[in-house]
Amino acid sequence: MTRMTPLLERNEQFARTYTPVALGLPARQVIVVTCLDHRVDPAIFLGLQLGDAPVIRNAGGRVTQAVIDDLAYLAFLAEQLFGGQLQDDRLFEVAVIHHTQCGTGFLADPGFRRQAAQATGLSEATLEAETVADPHATVQADVERLLASPLLSPKVSVSGHVYDIATGRVTTAVAARSPRKEH
Ligand SMILES: [Zn+2]
């Protein structure tokens, strides 16, 4: 008996009525980037079903180089496998969702950040880059960072949203926009 035992029992229930989903474009043509917080599950608050949308999660839901790399590969894969099936030559919308009461918010305090750096071996700069103290500000910065990346497919749009832990409501902070085409 481990802590996984009851969860594996739940999986047994799940598998009994499970129907596999074939690999295809995500049904909603959305990719969600959000925080790993256990109170912030986009499958639940956005009502996602299997096959609807890939979800990338990390501390804060920040647009890191690793997130940009994953998005670049997903865009390439979708284009290779399903490029011919696109209605309007749009691959997907990347929805960056930050949230209130984020646990990374403590890192905004320099003393706490220094303590965290010493205890974990992570650099203070890395920890500062994870911080979401004002989700409206960070989601705006991360949408801009993603749109500015040369690795972002021009067939992708990016939007920014804030999930309120107190109300369960998602509000759009940055409307969907595509990267500027270079000439
Ligand atoms: Zn969080």
mmCIF file of C-alpha atoms and ligand atoms in Angstrom:
data_model
loop_
_atom_site.group_PDB
_atom_site.id
_atom_site.type_symbol
_atom_site.label_atom_id
_atom_site.label_comp_id
_atom_site.label_asym_id
_atom_site.label_seq_id
_atom_site.Cartn_x
_atom_site.Cartn_y
_atom_site.Cartn_z
ATOM 1 C CA MET A 1 0.000 0.000 0.000
ATOM 2 C CA THR A 2 1.491 3.294 -1.097
ATOM 3 C CA ARG A 3 -0.071 6.697 -1.585
ATOM 4 C CA MET A 4 -0.598 5.742 -5.227
ATOM 5 C CA THR A 5 -2.750 2.703 -4.329
ATOM 6 C CA PRO A 6 -6.090 4.559 -4.109
ATOM 7 C CA LEU A 7 -5.271 6.501 -7.265
ATOM 8 C CA LEU A 8 -4.485 3.296 -9.147
ATOM 9 C CA GLU A 9 -7.868 1.997 -8.026
ATOM 10 C CA ARG A 10 -9.449 5.104 -9.539
ATOM 11 C CA ASN A 11 -7.522 4.396 -12.738
ATOM 12 C CA GLU A 12 -8.945 0.891 -12.786
ATOM 13 C CA GLN A 13 -12.430 2.433 -12.774
ATOM 14 C CA PHE A 14 -11.402 4.871 -15.509
ATOM 15 C CA ALA A 15 -9.978 2.152 -17.777
ATOM 16 C CA ARG A 16 -13.210 0.124 -17.602
ATOM 17 C CA THR A 17 -15.150 2.619 -19.709
ATOM 18 C CA TYR A 18 -12.199 4.162 -21.550
ATOM 19 C CA THR A 19 -12.238 4.808 -25.308
ATOM 20 C CA PRO A 20 -8.826 5.638 -26.839
ATOM 21 C CA VAL A 21 -8.440 8.868 -28.825
ATOM 22 C CA ALA A 22 -6.464 8.682 -32.104
ATOM 23 C CA LEU A 23 -3.524 11.065 -32.566
ATOM 24 C CA GLY A 24 -4.831 14.124 -34.387
ATOM 25 C CA LEU A 25 -4.928 17.877 -34.081
ATOM 26 C CA PRO A 26 -6.092 18.864 -30.596
ATOM 27 C CA ALA A 27 -9.883 19.082 -30.988
ATOM 28 C CA ARG A 28 -9.989 22.632 -29.552
ATOM 29 C CA GLN A 29 -6.806 23.720 -31.369
ATOM 30 C CA VAL A 30 -5.645 25.296 -28.121
ATOM 31 C CA ILE A 31 -2.489 24.628 -26.097
ATOM 32 C CA VAL A 32 -2.684 25.668 -22.456
ATOM 33 C CA VAL A 33 0.375 26.873 -20.527
ATOM 34 C CA THR A 34 -0.352 27.140 -16.816
ATOM 35 C CA CYS A 35 0.864 26.594 -13.264
ATOM 36 C CA LEU A 36 1.440 23.150 -11.772
ATOM 37 C CA ASP A 37 -0.602 24.186 -8.702
ATOM 38 C CA HIS A 38 -3.003 21.386 -7.690
ATOM 39 C CA ARG A 39 -5.834 23.940 -7.380
ATOM 40 C CA VAL A 40 -5.308 25.016 -10.977
ATOM 41 C CA ASP A 41 -6.303 22.120 -13.232
ATOM 42 C CA PRO A 42 -7.339 23.350 -16.702
ATOM 43 C CA ALA A 43 -9.034 20.035 -17.499
ATOM 44 C CA ILE A 44 -11.459 20.886 -14.714
ATOM 45 C CA PHE A 45 -11.842 24.681 -14.946
ATOM 46 C CA LEU A 46 -11.943 24.739 -18.776
ATOM 47 C CA GLY A 47 -13.889 21.500 -19.092
ATOM 48 C CA LEU A 48 -11.253 19.826 -21.285
ATOM 49 C CA GLN A 49 -11.852 16.291 -22.528
ATOM 50 C CA LEU A 50 -9.233 13.790 -23.731
ATOM 51 C CA GLY A 51 -7.916 14.919 -27.120
ATOM 52 C CA ASP A 52 -9.033 18.549 -26.618
ATOM 53 C CA ALA A 53 -5.821 20.413 -25.804
ATOM 54 C CA PRO A 54 -2.189 19.763 -24.836
ATOM 55 C CA VAL A 55 -1.327 21.307 -21.458
ATOM 56 C CA ILE A 56 2.160 22.455 -20.444
ATOM 57 C CA ARG A 57 2.588 23.112 -16.738
ATOM 58 C CA ASN A 58 5.449 24.427 -14.633
ATOM 59 C CA ALA A 59 5.892 26.571 -11.538
ATOM 60 C CA GLY A 60 3.891 29.745 -12.187
ATOM 61 C CA GLY A 61 2.918 28.744 -15.738
ATOM 62 C CA ARG A 62 5.819 30.887 -16.927
ATOM 63 C CA VAL A 63 6.942 30.989 -20.560
ATOM 64 C CA THR A 64 10.441 29.534 -20.129
ATOM 65 C CA GLN A 65 12.845 28.404 -22.833
ATOM 66 C CA ALA A 66 11.668 24.822 -22.174
ATOM 67 C CA VAL A 67 8.048 25.876 -22.848
ATOM 68 C CA ILE A 68 9.065 27.675 -26.050
ATOM 69 C CA ASP A 69 10.962 24.545 -27.161
ATOM 70 C CA ASP A 70 7.932 22.311 -26.538
ATOM 71 C CA LEU A 71 5.642 24.692 -28.464
ATOM 72 C CA ALA A 72 8.069 24.797 -31.407
ATOM 73 C CA TYR A 73 8.074 21.007 -31.595
ATOM 74 C CA LEU A 74 4.279 20.738 -31.236
ATOM 75 C CA ALA A 75 3.798 23.227 -34.078
ATOM 76 C CA PHE A 76 6.233 21.300 -36.278
ATOM 77 C CA LEU A 77 4.565 17.977 -35.474
ATOM 78 C CA ALA A 78 1.056 19.313 -36.122
ATOM 79 C CA GLU A 79 2.162 20.842 -39.409
ATOM 80 C CA GLN A 80 3.891 17.640 -40.551
ATOM 81 C CA LEU A 81 1.064 15.301 -39.620
ATOM 82 C CA PHE A 82 -2.032 17.404 -40.196
ATOM 83 C CA GLY A 83 -0.973 20.524 -42.126
ATOM 84 C CA GLY A 84 -3.248 19.563 -45.034
ATOM 85 C CA GLN A 85 -6.331 19.440 -42.811
ATOM 86 C CA LEU A 86 -6.125 23.013 -41.523
ATOM 87 C CA GLN A 87 -9.203 25.112 -42.245
ATOM 88 C CA ASP A 88 -7.615 28.555 -42.308
ATOM 89 C CA ASP A 89 -3.906 27.676 -42.054
ATOM 90 C CA ARG A 90 -4.004 28.315 -38.302
ATOM 91 C CA LEU A 91 -2.421 25.631 -36.129
ATOM 92 C CA PHE A 92 -3.545 26.599 -32.641
ATOM 93 C CA GLU A 93 -3.887 29.294 -30.004
ATOM 94 C CA VAL A 94 -1.494 29.157 -27.058
ATOM 95 C CA ALA A 95 -3.383 30.266 -23.932
ATOM 96 C CA VAL A 96 -1.034 31.334 -21.136
ATOM 97 C CA ILE A 97 -2.954 31.242 -17.844
ATOM 98 C CA HIS A 98 -1.474 32.646 -14.627
ATOM 99 C CA HIS A 99 -3.401 32.602 -11.365
ATOM 100 C CA THR A 100 -3.976 34.468 -8.116
ATOM 101 C CA GLN A 101 -2.462 33.189 -4.836
ATOM 102 C CA CYS A 102 0.380 31.506 -6.721
ATOM 103 C CA GLY A 103 2.934 29.769 -4.498
ATOM 104 C CA THR A 104 5.714 31.344 -6.553
ATOM 105 C CA GLY A 105 4.523 34.748 -5.280
ATOM 106 C CA PHE A 106 6.607 34.335 -2.099
ATOM 107 C CA LEU A 107 9.691 34.553 -4.321
ATOM 108 C CA ALA A 108 8.967 38.245 -4.909
ATOM 109 C CA ASP A 109 10.443 38.812 -1.440
ATOM 110 C CA PRO A 110 14.259 39.047 -1.800
ATOM 111 C CA GLY A 111 14.902 37.469 1.612
ATOM 112 C CA PHE A 112 12.669 34.496 0.865
ATOM 113 C CA ARG A 113 14.228 34.178 -2.582
ATOM 114 C CA ARG A 114 17.777 34.132 -1.167
ATOM 115 C CA GLN A 115 16.756 31.498 1.364
ATOM 116 C CA ALA A 116 15.151 29.392 -1.399
ATOM 117 C CA ALA A 117 18.270 29.717 -3.563
ATOM 118 C CA GLN A 118 20.536 28.588 -0.729
ATOM 119 C CA ALA A 119 18.313 25.631 0.190
ATOM 120 C CA THR A 120 17.675 24.348 -3.354
ATOM 121 C CA GLY A 121 20.867 25.229 -5.214
ATOM 122 C CA LEU A 122 18.806 27.131 -7.810
ATOM 123 C CA SER A 123 20.028 30.590 -8.757
ATOM 124 C CA GLU A 124 18.169 33.647 -7.492
ATOM 125 C CA ALA A 125 17.697 34.694 -11.125
ATOM 126 C CA THR A 126 15.980 31.390 -11.948
ATOM 127 C CA LEU A 127 13.693 31.763 -8.954
ATOM 128 C CA GLU A 128 12.926 35.372 -9.811
ATOM 129 C CA ALA A 129 11.941 34.286 -13.340
ATOM 130 C CA GLU A 130 9.411 31.840 -11.845
ATOM 131 C CA THR A 131 7.708 34.443 -9.688
ATOM 132 C CA VAL A 132 4.027 35.259 -10.225
ATOM 133 C CA ALA A 133 3.105 37.952 -7.681
ATOM 134 C CA ASP A 134 0.882 39.980 -10.024
ATOM 135 C CA PRO A 135 -0.627 37.481 -12.503
ATOM 136 C CA HIS A 136 -1.957 40.245 -14.804
ATOM 137 C CA ALA A 137 1.552 41.691 -15.184
ATOM 138 C CA THR A 138 3.394 38.382 -15.602
ATOM 139 C CA VAL A 139 0.894 36.938 -18.077
ATOM 140 C CA GLN A 140 1.290 40.071 -20.209
ATOM 141 C CA ALA A 141 5.099 39.792 -20.063
ATOM 142 C CA ASP A 142 4.988 36.090 -20.968
ATOM 143 C CA VAL A 143 2.655 36.609 -23.957
ATOM 144 C CA GLU A 144 5.116 39.244 -25.238
ATOM 145 C CA ARG A 145 8.085 36.953 -24.620
ATOM 146 C CA LEU A 146 6.456 34.125 -26.575
ATOM 147 C CA LEU A 147 5.377 36.388 -29.454
ATOM 148 C CA ALA A 148 8.945 37.739 -29.681
ATOM 149 C CA SER A 149 10.535 34.283 -29.926
ATOM 150 C CA PRO A 150 11.931 33.405 -33.358
ATOM 151 C CA LEU A 151 11.012 29.781 -32.591
ATOM 152 C CA LEU A 152 7.281 30.528 -32.508
ATOM 153 C CA SER A 153 5.421 29.333 -35.607
ATOM 154 C CA PRO A 154 3.681 32.183 -37.477
ATOM 155 C CA LYS A 155 0.629 29.894 -37.671
ATOM 156 C CA VAL A 156 0.179 30.118 -33.903
ATOM 157 C CA SER A 157 -1.592 32.843 -31.935
ATOM 158 C CA VAL A 158 -1.016 33.653 -28.259
ATOM 159 C CA SER A 159 -3.423 34.905 -25.596
ATOM 160 C CA GLY A 160 -3.090 35.648 -21.863
ATOM 161 C CA HIS A 161 -5.557 34.945 -19.045
ATOM 162 C CA VAL A 162 -5.808 35.046 -15.272
ATOM 163 C CA TYR A 163 -7.511 32.345 -13.223
ATOM 164 C CA ASP A 164 -8.945 33.590 -9.930
ATOM 165 C CA ILE A 165 -8.600 30.954 -7.212
ATOM 166 C CA ALA A 166 -11.290 32.677 -5.131
ATOM 167 C CA THR A 167 -14.023 32.624 -7.797
ATOM 168 C CA GLY A 168 -12.952 29.906 -10.255
ATOM 169 C CA ARG A 169 -13.314 32.480 -13.035
ATOM 170 C CA VAL A 170 -10.883 32.985 -15.928
ATOM 171 C CA THR A 171 -10.579 36.505 -17.338
ATOM 172 C CA THR A 172 -8.724 37.375 -20.540
ATOM 173 C CA ALA A 173 -5.871 39.800 -19.923
ATOM 174 C CA VAL A 174 -4.342 39.770 -23.415
ATOM 175 C CA ALA A 175 -6.433 39.053 -26.545
ATOM 176 C CA ALA A 176 -5.132 36.446 -29.000
ATOM 177 C CA ARG A 177 -2.474 37.776 -31.338
ATOM 178 C CA SER A 178 -0.139 36.234 -33.917
ATOM 179 C CA PRO A 179 3.572 37.047 -34.140
ATOM 180 C CA ARG A 180 4.434 39.864 -36.529
ATOM 181 C CA LYS A 181 5.583 38.579 -39.884
ATOM 182 C CA GLU A 182 9.152 39.529 -40.734
ATOM 183 C CA HIS A 183 9.863 41.053 -44.088
HETATM 184 ZN ZN ZN B 1 0.896 28.827 -9.177
#
